[in-house]
Each structure stands twice: as structure tokens, then as C-alpha cells.
PDB file of C-alpha atoms in Angstrom:
ATOM      1  CA  ASP H   1      49.962  46.640   2.455  1.00 66.00           C
ATOM      2  CA  ALA H   2      49.658  44.014  -0.402  1.00 81.00           C
ATOM      3  CA  GLY H   3      49.136  46.960  -3.139  1.00 94.00           C
ATOM      4  CA  VAL H   4      46.565  47.652  -5.665  1.00 97.00           C
ATOM      5  CA  ILE H   5      45.805  43.593  -6.829  1.00 97.00           C
ATOM      6  CA  GLN H   6      43.747  42.779 -10.631  1.00 98.00           C
ATOM      7  CA  SER H   7      42.190  39.868 -11.214  1.00 97.00           C
ATOM      8  CA  PRO H   8      42.103  37.590 -13.156  1.00 97.00           C
ATOM      9  CA  ARG H   9      45.177  37.240 -14.542  1.00 97.00           C
ATOM     10  CA  HIS H  10      44.897  36.144 -17.043  1.00 97.00           C
ATOM     11  CA  GLU H  11      41.951  36.027 -19.656  1.00 97.00           C
ATOM     12  CA  VAL H  12      40.775  33.963 -22.401  1.00 98.00           C
ATOM     13  CA  THR H  13      38.113  34.555 -24.029  1.00 97.00           C
ATOM     14  CA  GLU H  14      35.804  34.536 -27.646  1.00 97.00           C
ATOM     15  CA  MET H  15      34.111  37.120 -29.222  1.00 97.00           C
ATOM     16  CA  GLY H  16      30.947  38.150 -28.048  1.00 97.00           C
ATOM     17  CA  GLN H  17      31.568  36.746 -24.296  1.00 97.00           C
ATOM     18  CA  GLU H  18      31.023  38.897 -21.166  1.00 97.00           C
ATOM     19  CA  VAL H  19      34.769  39.765 -19.440  1.00 98.00           C
ATOM     20  CA  THR H  20      34.358  41.395 -16.281  1.00 98.00           C
ATOM     21  CA  LEU H  21      38.223  42.054 -14.641  1.00 98.00           C
ATOM     22  CA  ARG H  22      38.175  42.947 -11.051  1.00 98.00           C
ATOM     23  CA  CYS H  23      40.421  45.661  -8.790  1.00 98.00           C
ATOM     24  CA  LYS H  24      41.498  45.891  -4.935  1.00 98.00           C
ATOM     25  CA  PRO H  25      43.147  49.494  -4.770  1.00 97.00           C
ATOM     26  CA  ILE H  26      45.172  50.088  -1.722  1.00 96.00           C
ATOM     27  CA  SER H  27      43.523  50.500   1.403  1.00 95.00           C
ATOM     28  CA  GLY H  28      43.174  54.107   2.388  1.00 92.00           C
ATOM     29  CA  HIS H  29      43.535  55.436  -1.419  1.00 93.00           C
ATOM     30  CA  ASN H  30      40.517  57.928  -2.512  1.00 90.00           C
ATOM     31  CA  SER H  31      41.033  57.766  -6.234  1.00 91.00           C
ATOM     32  CA  LEU H  32      41.054  54.556  -8.733  1.00 94.00           C
ATOM     33  CA  PHE H  33      41.631  54.935 -12.740  1.00 94.00           C
ATOM     34  CA  TRP H  34      41.338  51.772 -15.363  1.00 97.00           C
ATOM     35  CA  TYR H  35      43.441  52.426 -18.438  1.00 96.00           C
ATOM     36  CA  ARG H  36      44.815  49.622 -21.307  1.00 96.00           C
ATOM     37  CA  GLN H  37      47.244  48.962 -22.875  1.00 95.00           C
ATOM     38  CA  THR H  38      48.487  48.201 -26.500  1.00 93.00           C
ATOM     39  CA  MET H  39      51.387  48.224 -28.684  1.00 89.00           C
ATOM     40  CA  MET H  40      49.665  50.385 -30.836  1.00 88.00           C
ATOM     41  CA  ARG H  41      47.876  52.337 -28.682  1.00 88.00           C
ATOM     42  CA  GLY H  42      50.400  52.453 -25.834  1.00 88.00           C
ATOM     43  CA  LEU H  43      48.333  54.096 -22.275  1.00 90.00           C
ATOM     44  CA  GLU H  44      45.272  55.418 -22.065  1.00 90.00           C
ATOM     45  CA  LEU H  45      43.116  56.603 -19.580  1.00 91.00           C
ATOM     46  CA  LEU H  46      39.547  54.636 -19.815  1.00 94.00           C
ATOM     47  CA  ILE H  47      38.090  55.679 -16.165  1.00 94.00           C
ATOM     48  CA  TYR H  48      38.366  56.839 -13.514  1.00 89.00           C
ATOM     49  CA  PHE H  49      36.494  57.780  -9.677  1.00 92.00           C
ATOM     50  CA  ASN H  50      37.039  59.389  -6.453  1.00 89.00           C
ATOM     51  CA  ASN H  51      35.523  58.314  -3.566  1.00 91.00           C
ATOM     52  CA  ASN H  52      34.045  55.617  -5.242  1.00 94.00           C
ATOM     53  CA  VAL H  53      32.053  58.360  -8.044  1.00 93.00           C
ATOM     54  CA  PRO H  54      32.792  58.507 -11.581  1.00 92.00           C
ATOM     55  CA  ILE H  55      34.244  61.306 -12.559  1.00 87.00           C
ATOM     56  CA  ASP H  56      35.404  61.516 -15.685  1.00 85.00           C
ATOM     57  CA  ASP H  57      35.419  58.595 -18.684  1.00 90.00           C
ATOM     58  CA  SER H  58      35.691  60.111 -21.270  1.00 87.00           C
ATOM     59  CA  GLY H  59      38.293  57.746 -22.329  1.00 89.00           C
ATOM     60  CA  MET H  60      35.754  54.732 -22.674  1.00 93.00           C
ATOM     61  CA  PRO H  61      36.111  53.459 -26.066  1.00 87.00           C
ATOM     62  CA  GLU H  62      32.413  52.752 -26.203  1.00 85.00           C
ATOM     63  CA  ASP H  63      29.135  51.649 -24.390  1.00 91.00           C
ATOM     64  CA  ARG H  64      30.359  47.997 -24.430  1.00 95.00           C
ATOM     65  CA  PHE H  65      32.582  48.690 -21.775  1.00 97.00           C
ATOM     66  CA  SER H  66      30.774  49.968 -18.144  1.00 97.00           C
ATOM     67  CA  ALA H  67      32.786  50.082 -15.039  1.00 97.00           C
ATOM     68  CA  LYS H  68      31.484  50.234 -10.945  1.00 97.00           C
ATOM     69  CA  MET H  69      32.758  51.182  -8.082  1.00 97.00           C
ATOM     70  CA  PRO H  70      30.284  49.970  -5.361  1.00 96.00           C
ATOM     71  CA  ASN H  71      32.663  50.692  -2.231  1.00 95.00           C
ATOM     72  CA  ALA H  72      36.024  51.830  -1.503  1.00 94.00           C
ATOM     73  CA  SER H  73      37.902  48.535  -1.799  1.00 95.00           C
ATOM     74  CA  PHE H  74      36.676  47.520  -5.063  1.00 96.00           C
ATOM     75  CA  SER H  75      35.646  47.989  -8.737  1.00 98.00           C
ATOM     76  CA  THR H  76      34.703  46.401 -12.265  1.00 98.00           C
ATOM     77  CA  LEU H  77      35.464  47.150 -15.211  1.00 98.00           C
ATOM     78  CA  LYS H  78      32.908  45.146 -17.801  1.00 98.00           C
ATOM     79  CA  ILE H  79      33.001  44.791 -21.434  1.00 97.00           C
ATOM     80  CA  GLN H  80      30.084  42.433 -22.838  1.00 97.00           C
ATOM     81  CA  PRO H  81      29.898  41.987 -25.776  1.00 96.00           C
ATOM     82  CA  SER H  82      33.688  41.201 -25.600  1.00 97.00           C
ATOM     83  CA  GLU H  83      35.756  42.180 -29.930  1.00 96.00           C
ATOM     84  CA  PRO H  84      39.337  40.614 -30.643  1.00 97.00           C
ATOM     85  CA  ARG H  85      40.146  44.752 -30.240  1.00 95.00           C
ATOM     86  CA  ASP H  86      39.522  44.867 -27.025  1.00 97.00           C
ATOM     87  CA  SER H  87      42.832  42.410 -26.517  1.00 97.00           C
ATOM     88  CA  ALA H  88      44.832  44.346 -24.449  1.00 97.00           C
ATOM     89  CA  VAL H  89      46.319  44.743 -20.655  1.00 97.00           C
ATOM     90  CA  TYR H  90      44.139  46.227 -17.963  1.00 98.00           C
ATOM     91  CA  PHE H  91      45.458  47.712 -15.502  1.00 97.00           C
ATOM     92  CA  CYS H  92      44.006  49.359 -12.174  1.00 97.00           C
ATOM     93  CA  ALA H  93      46.087  52.694 -10.512  1.00 96.00           C
ATOM     94  CA  SER H  94      45.177  53.814  -7.549  1.00 94.00           C
ATOM     95  CA  SER H  95      45.900  57.405  -5.546  1.00 90.00           C
ATOM     96  CA  LEU H  96      45.645  59.637  -2.528  1.00 86.00           C
ATOM     97  CA  LEU H  97      43.410  62.656  -4.422  1.00 74.00           C
ATOM     98  CA  GLY H  98      45.330  65.891  -3.643  1.00 64.00           C
ATOM     99  CA  GLY H  99      42.750  69.001  -4.011  1.00 64.00           C
ATOM    100  CA  SER H 100      42.528  69.237  -8.356  1.00 67.00           C
ATOM    101  CA  SER H 101      45.549  67.754  -9.098  1.00 76.00           C
ATOM    102  CA  TYR H 102      46.644  63.962  -9.875  1.00 79.00           C
ATOM    103  CA  ASN H 103      49.428  62.853  -7.559  1.00 84.00           C
ATOM    104  CA  GLU H 104      51.695  59.423  -7.783  1.00 89.00           C
ATOM    105  CA  GLN H 105      49.482  56.224  -9.228  1.00 92.00           C
ATOM    106  CA  PHE H 106      50.721  52.859  -7.479  1.00 94.00           C
ATOM    107  CA  PHE H 107      49.534  50.021 -10.277  1.00 95.00           C
ATOM    108  CA  GLY H 108      48.611  46.819 -10.434  1.00 96.00           C
ATOM    109  CA  PRO H 109      49.908  43.963 -12.146  1.00 96.00           C
ATOM    110  CA  GLY H 110      47.303  44.059 -14.637  1.00 97.00           C
ATOM    111  CA  THR H 111      44.836  41.485 -16.516  1.00 98.00           C
ATOM    112  CA  ARG H 112      46.164  40.153 -19.765  1.00 97.00           C
ATOM    113  CA  LEU H 113      42.537  39.615 -21.852  1.00 98.00           C
ATOM    114  CA  THR H 114      42.812  37.733 -25.234  1.00 98.00           C
ATOM    115  CA  VAL H 115      39.408  37.897 -27.105  1.00 98.00           C
ATOM    116  CA  LEU H 116      39.555  35.761 -29.933  1.00 97.00           C
TER     117      LEU H 116
ATOM    118  CA  SER Z   1      48.260  63.733 -30.849  1.00 35.00           C
ATOM    119  CA  GLN Z   2      49.382  62.986 -27.252  1.00 42.00           C
ATOM    120  CA  GLN Z   3      50.386  64.932 -24.949  1.00 59.00           C
ATOM    121  CA  GLY Z   4      53.653  63.616 -23.218  1.00 67.00           C
ATOM    122  CA  GLU Z   5      55.484  62.307 -25.856  1.00 76.00           C
ATOM    123  CA  GLU Z   6      58.671  61.055 -24.960  1.00 78.00           C
ATOM    124  CA  ASP Z   7      61.715  61.637 -26.899  1.00 79.00           C
ATOM    125  CA  PRO Z   8      63.706  58.535 -28.201  1.00 85.00           C
ATOM    126  CA  GLN Z   9      62.138  56.363 -29.213  1.00 89.00           C
ATOM    127  CA  ALA Z  10      64.225  53.317 -27.768  1.00 92.00           C
ATOM    128  CA  LEU Z  11      67.891  53.538 -26.554  1.00 94.00           C
ATOM    129  CA  SER Z  12      70.488  51.628 -25.920  1.00 95.00           C
ATOM    130  CA  ILE Z  13      73.468  52.182 -23.718  1.00 95.00           C
ATOM    131  CA  GLN Z  14      76.504  50.656 -22.176  1.00 97.00           C
ATOM    132  CA  GLU Z  15      76.301  49.034 -18.105  1.00 97.00           C
ATOM    133  CA  GLY Z  16      77.809  52.578 -16.433  1.00 97.00           C
ATOM    134  CA  GLU Z  17      76.477  54.854 -18.449  1.00 97.00           C
ATOM    135  CA  ASN Z  18      74.561  57.454 -18.615  1.00 97.00           C
ATOM    136  CA  ALA Z  19      70.717  58.219 -19.871  1.00 96.00           C
ATOM    137  CA  THR Z  20      68.179  60.997 -20.685  1.00 96.00           C
ATOM    138  CA  MET Z  21      65.264  60.454 -21.731  1.00 95.00           C
ATOM    139  CA  ASN Z  22      62.858  63.620 -23.444  1.00 95.00           C
ATOM    140  CA  CYS Z  23      59.398  64.742 -22.642  1.00 94.00           C
ATOM    141  CA  SER Z  24      57.690  67.241 -25.108  1.00 94.00           C
ATOM    142  CA  TYR Z  25      53.528  68.151 -23.487  1.00 93.00           C
ATOM    143  CA  LYS Z  26      50.989  70.563 -25.225  1.00 91.00           C
ATOM    144  CA  THR Z  27      49.684  72.259 -22.174  1.00 89.00           C
ATOM    145  CA  SER Z  28      49.631  73.772 -19.270  1.00 91.00           C
ATOM    146  CA  ILE Z  29      50.609  71.859 -16.550  1.00 92.00           C
ATOM    147  CA  ASN Z  30      50.281  71.071 -12.621  1.00 91.00           C
ATOM    148  CA  ASN Z  31      52.738  68.681 -12.563  1.00 93.00           C
ATOM    149  CA  LEU Z  32      55.018  66.329 -14.369  1.00 95.00           C
ATOM    150  CA  GLN Z  33      55.328  62.627 -13.401  1.00 95.00           C
ATOM    151  CA  TRP Z  34      57.308  59.739 -14.637  1.00 96.00           C
ATOM    152  CA  TYR Z  35      57.238  56.194 -14.459  1.00 96.00           C
ATOM    153  CA  ARG Z  36      59.050  53.094 -15.419  1.00 97.00           C
ATOM    154  CA  GLN Z  37      57.126  50.058 -16.756  1.00 96.00           C
ATOM    155  CA  ASN Z  38      59.813  46.111 -16.460  1.00 95.00           C
ATOM    156  CA  SER Z  39      57.894  43.781 -19.503  1.00 89.00           C
ATOM    157  CA  GLY Z  40      54.979  42.093 -18.018  1.00 84.00           C
ATOM    158  CA  ARG Z  41      54.796  44.148 -15.127  1.00 90.00           C
ATOM    159  CA  GLY Z  42      52.167  47.589 -14.143  1.00 92.00           C
ATOM    160  CA  LEU Z  43      54.391  51.157 -14.419  1.00 95.00           C
ATOM    161  CA  VAL Z  44      56.007  51.759 -11.535  1.00 96.00           C
ATOM    162  CA  HIS Z  45      56.309  55.689  -9.889  1.00 95.00           C
ATOM    163  CA  LEU Z  46      59.398  57.264 -10.538  1.00 96.00           C
ATOM    164  CA  ILE Z  47      59.758  61.335  -9.412  1.00 96.00           C
ATOM    165  CA  LEU Z  48      57.274  63.733  -9.846  1.00 94.00           C
ATOM    166  CA  ILE Z  49      58.090  66.864 -10.384  1.00 96.00           C
ATOM    167  CA  ARG Z  50      55.789  69.726 -10.152  1.00 94.00           C
ATOM    168  CA  SER Z  51      54.824  73.586 -12.336  1.00 94.00           C
ATOM    169  CA  ASN Z  52      56.909  75.756  -9.971  1.00 95.00           C
ATOM    170  CA  GLU Z  53      60.326  73.179  -9.757  1.00 96.00           C
ATOM    171  CA  ARG Z  54      62.770  72.992 -12.066  1.00 97.00           C
ATOM    172  CA  GLU Z  55      64.314  70.515 -10.734  1.00 97.00           C
ATOM    173  CA  LYS Z  56      64.006  67.361  -8.745  1.00 97.00           C
ATOM    174  CA  HIS Z  57      66.830  64.561  -8.073  1.00 96.00           C
ATOM    175  CA  SER Z  58      66.571  61.047  -6.581  1.00 95.00           C
ATOM    176  CA  GLY Z  59      68.833  58.616  -5.665  1.00 96.00           C
ATOM    177  CA  ARG Z  60      70.518  58.033  -9.611  1.00 97.00           C
ATOM    178  CA  LEU Z  61      67.301  60.155 -11.247  1.00 97.00           C
ATOM    179  CA  ARG Z  62      67.653  63.432 -11.962  1.00 98.00           C
ATOM    180  CA  VAL Z  63      64.120  64.868 -13.427  1.00 98.00           C
ATOM    181  CA  THR Z  64      64.265  68.910 -15.370  1.00 98.00           C
ATOM    182  CA  LEU Z  65      61.065  70.829 -16.693  1.00 97.00           C
ATOM    183  CA  ASP Z  66      61.389  74.032 -18.698  1.00 97.00           C
ATOM    184  CA  THR Z  67      57.679  74.841 -18.779  1.00 95.00           C
ATOM    185  CA  SER Z  68      58.070  78.052 -20.730  1.00 95.00           C
ATOM    186  CA  LYS Z  69      59.670  74.936 -23.221  1.00 95.00           C
ATOM    187  CA  LYS Z  70      57.312  72.212 -22.279  1.00 95.00           C
ATOM    188  CA  SER Z  71      59.165  70.037 -21.640  1.00 95.00           C
ATOM    189  CA  SER Z  72      60.301  67.282 -19.143  1.00 96.00           C
ATOM    190  CA  SER Z  73      64.345  65.001 -19.050  1.00 96.00           C
ATOM    191  CA  LEU Z  74      64.617  62.026 -17.062  1.00 97.00           C
ATOM    192  CA  LEU Z  75      68.644  61.020 -16.782  1.00 97.00           C
ATOM    193  CA  ILE Z  76      70.078  57.981 -15.446  1.00 97.00           C
ATOM    194  CA  THR Z  77      73.387  57.954 -14.049  1.00 97.00           C
ATOM    195  CA  ALA Z  78      75.638  55.435 -14.311  1.00 97.00           C
ATOM    196  CA  SER Z  79      73.133  53.457 -15.543  1.00 97.00           C
ATOM    197  CA  ARG Z  80      72.336  49.439 -14.270  1.00 97.00           C
ATOM    198  CA  ALA Z  81      71.395  46.089 -16.361  1.00 96.00           C
ATOM    199  CA  ALA Z  82      68.560  46.225 -13.605  1.00 96.00           C
ATOM    200  CA  ASP Z  83      67.128  49.701 -15.389  1.00 97.00           C
ATOM    201  CA  THR Z  84      66.391  47.982 -18.736  1.00 97.00           C
ATOM    202  CA  ALA Z  85      62.569  49.087 -18.997  1.00 97.00           C
ATOM    203  CA  SER Z  86      60.402  51.107 -20.391  1.00 96.00           C
ATOM    204  CA  TYR Z  87      60.215  54.832 -19.321  1.00 96.00           C
ATOM    205  CA  PHE Z  88      56.992  57.080 -19.501  1.00 95.00           C
ATOM    206  CA  CYS Z  89      56.137  60.784 -18.848  1.00 95.00           C
ATOM    207  CA  ALA Z  90      52.503  61.905 -17.579  1.00 93.00           C
ATOM    208  CA  THR Z  91      50.854  64.971 -17.578  1.00 91.00           C
ATOM    209  CA  ASP Z  92      48.767  66.347 -15.332  1.00 88.00           C
ATOM    210  CA  ASN Z  93      46.208  69.147 -16.531  1.00 84.00           C
ATOM    211  CA  TYR Z  94      45.376  70.595 -13.459  1.00 79.00           C
ATOM    212  CA  GLY Z  95      42.914  66.975 -12.843  1.00 73.00           C
ATOM    213  CA  GLN Z  96      41.106  67.634 -15.811  1.00 70.00           C
ATOM    214  CA  ASN Z  97      43.623  65.189 -17.810  1.00 74.00           C
ATOM    215  CA  PHE Z  98      45.786  62.918 -17.028  1.00 81.00           C
ATOM    216  CA  VAL Z  99      47.838  61.341 -19.890  1.00 85.00           C
ATOM    217  CA  PHE Z 100      50.804  59.156 -20.957  1.00 88.00           C
ATOM    218  CA  GLY Z 101      53.011  59.705 -23.472  1.00 89.00           C
ATOM    219  CA  PRO Z 102      54.437  55.943 -25.241  1.00 89.00           C
ATOM    220  CA  GLY Z 103      57.733  55.889 -23.771  1.00 91.00           C
ATOM    221  CA  THR Z 104      61.023  55.609 -24.480  1.00 94.00           C
ATOM    222  CA  ARG Z 105      62.080  51.546 -23.814  1.00 94.00           C
ATOM    223  CA  LEU Z 106      65.833  52.078 -22.803  1.00 96.00           C
ATOM    224  CA  SER Z 107      68.224  48.772 -23.116  1.00 96.00           C
ATOM    225  CA  VAL Z 108      71.236  48.801 -20.483  1.00 97.00           C
ATOM    226  CA  LEU Z 109      73.690  46.425 -22.161  1.00 95.00           C
ATOM    227  CA  PRO Z 110      76.248  44.580 -19.206  1.00 89.00           C
TER     228      PRO Z 110
END
């Protein structure tokens, strides 16, 4: 398996533009997580899905952020409009759900977003 | 404040020495996990310890968990330059939330 795949790896955009980050989880995994990492705030869980259904989006900073998982093999995180403070590395991770606990997560390489 | 907090924030040791990192948390947990992150990369899962376990080993890694003190430690024995990375603990609050600590930056000097 190729692991979790994220695209693009780097994104530079201007304030106000729409940004779409993409993630392909590991085949067979039924949980998917979006994280944001910055020096100031560390690693933050934004949202996670179980069986393609959003379970907890309390970490999504504001309405400018939205995430979808139309099928088991694809998810997007969209920022519209983007702002400089959204600059960060965004990670996608997938896992195999086991009961009501978080199991080992497999992380993608991340997307480094820079908003000018 | 964060659920999981690692201590120290940064650690420098010589190759061959042991490295110990600690993690403290505040609420009850189902399991606690340790991850490693090399610069510019995604996190890699190292080990998971459940709340009813006290110690777990994986190669040169040894993790302990003290639920009465709400703390865990990660010991890396006979460290190597390749162990240089940031190490994070993450706590699972019975599926309610999953929180990473700020991490410990480990530098292993040759």
C-alpha cells in the first residue's frame, strides 16, 4: 500500500483565494482525520470521519473551513476565503476504527500551505 | 491547557545514551499513544499503551503508564543519530477526543 496520499504537497496562494486540500486514505481504513500543525499551536485535530460520516468537527476553526468525504477513498479540506493565519502544514491521517477508541493512525506527508 | 503535555520541550544527548521523555495528561484515558515526527514529515506511530497496561516494549522503546499520576514516559535506549526527531504523546479519551501534546524535540549527537 502506498500509505496515505495527500495533494498538493505545497500550496502558495493569495489571501482571499479558495484552497482545496486532498487526501486518499489507506485502503480498508474507515476513519479519516484532518490535522493542522503550526509552531504556535502545535498539532490540532480539525475534523474526523468514521465510515465517511463527519463525527466531530469542533476543531474546525471557523466557517471558512469545510471538509467532505464523498467516499471511502477520498476526502477534501477546503478553505474559502483563505487568510494568512491559515498558513500551516495540514496533515491527513487514516485509521481502522475499533469500538469507541482511537487506534494507531497513519499520517500522510502533509500539505504545506502558505497564504500571502 | 492541553490534555497531553510532554516534558522536556527539548533534549540533547550523545549517541549511545538513553533518552527519557514524559507526558502528563488531565482526564481519564482509554489509551495513550506515542508518535515520532522527523523534520518535514508526517507523524509515525510508535506504540500504543492501554489504560489497563503499565509497561510496554517495542525494540529499543519502553513506555510506561501511571494512570494514578496521569503520566507516561517514553524511554529510548542506546540512542542513535537517526532517533533525532520530535516525539509526541496523544491521549484517547474513550473516543470523545484525541489530543496531541506539544512534543519533545530530541537531538542525538554523534
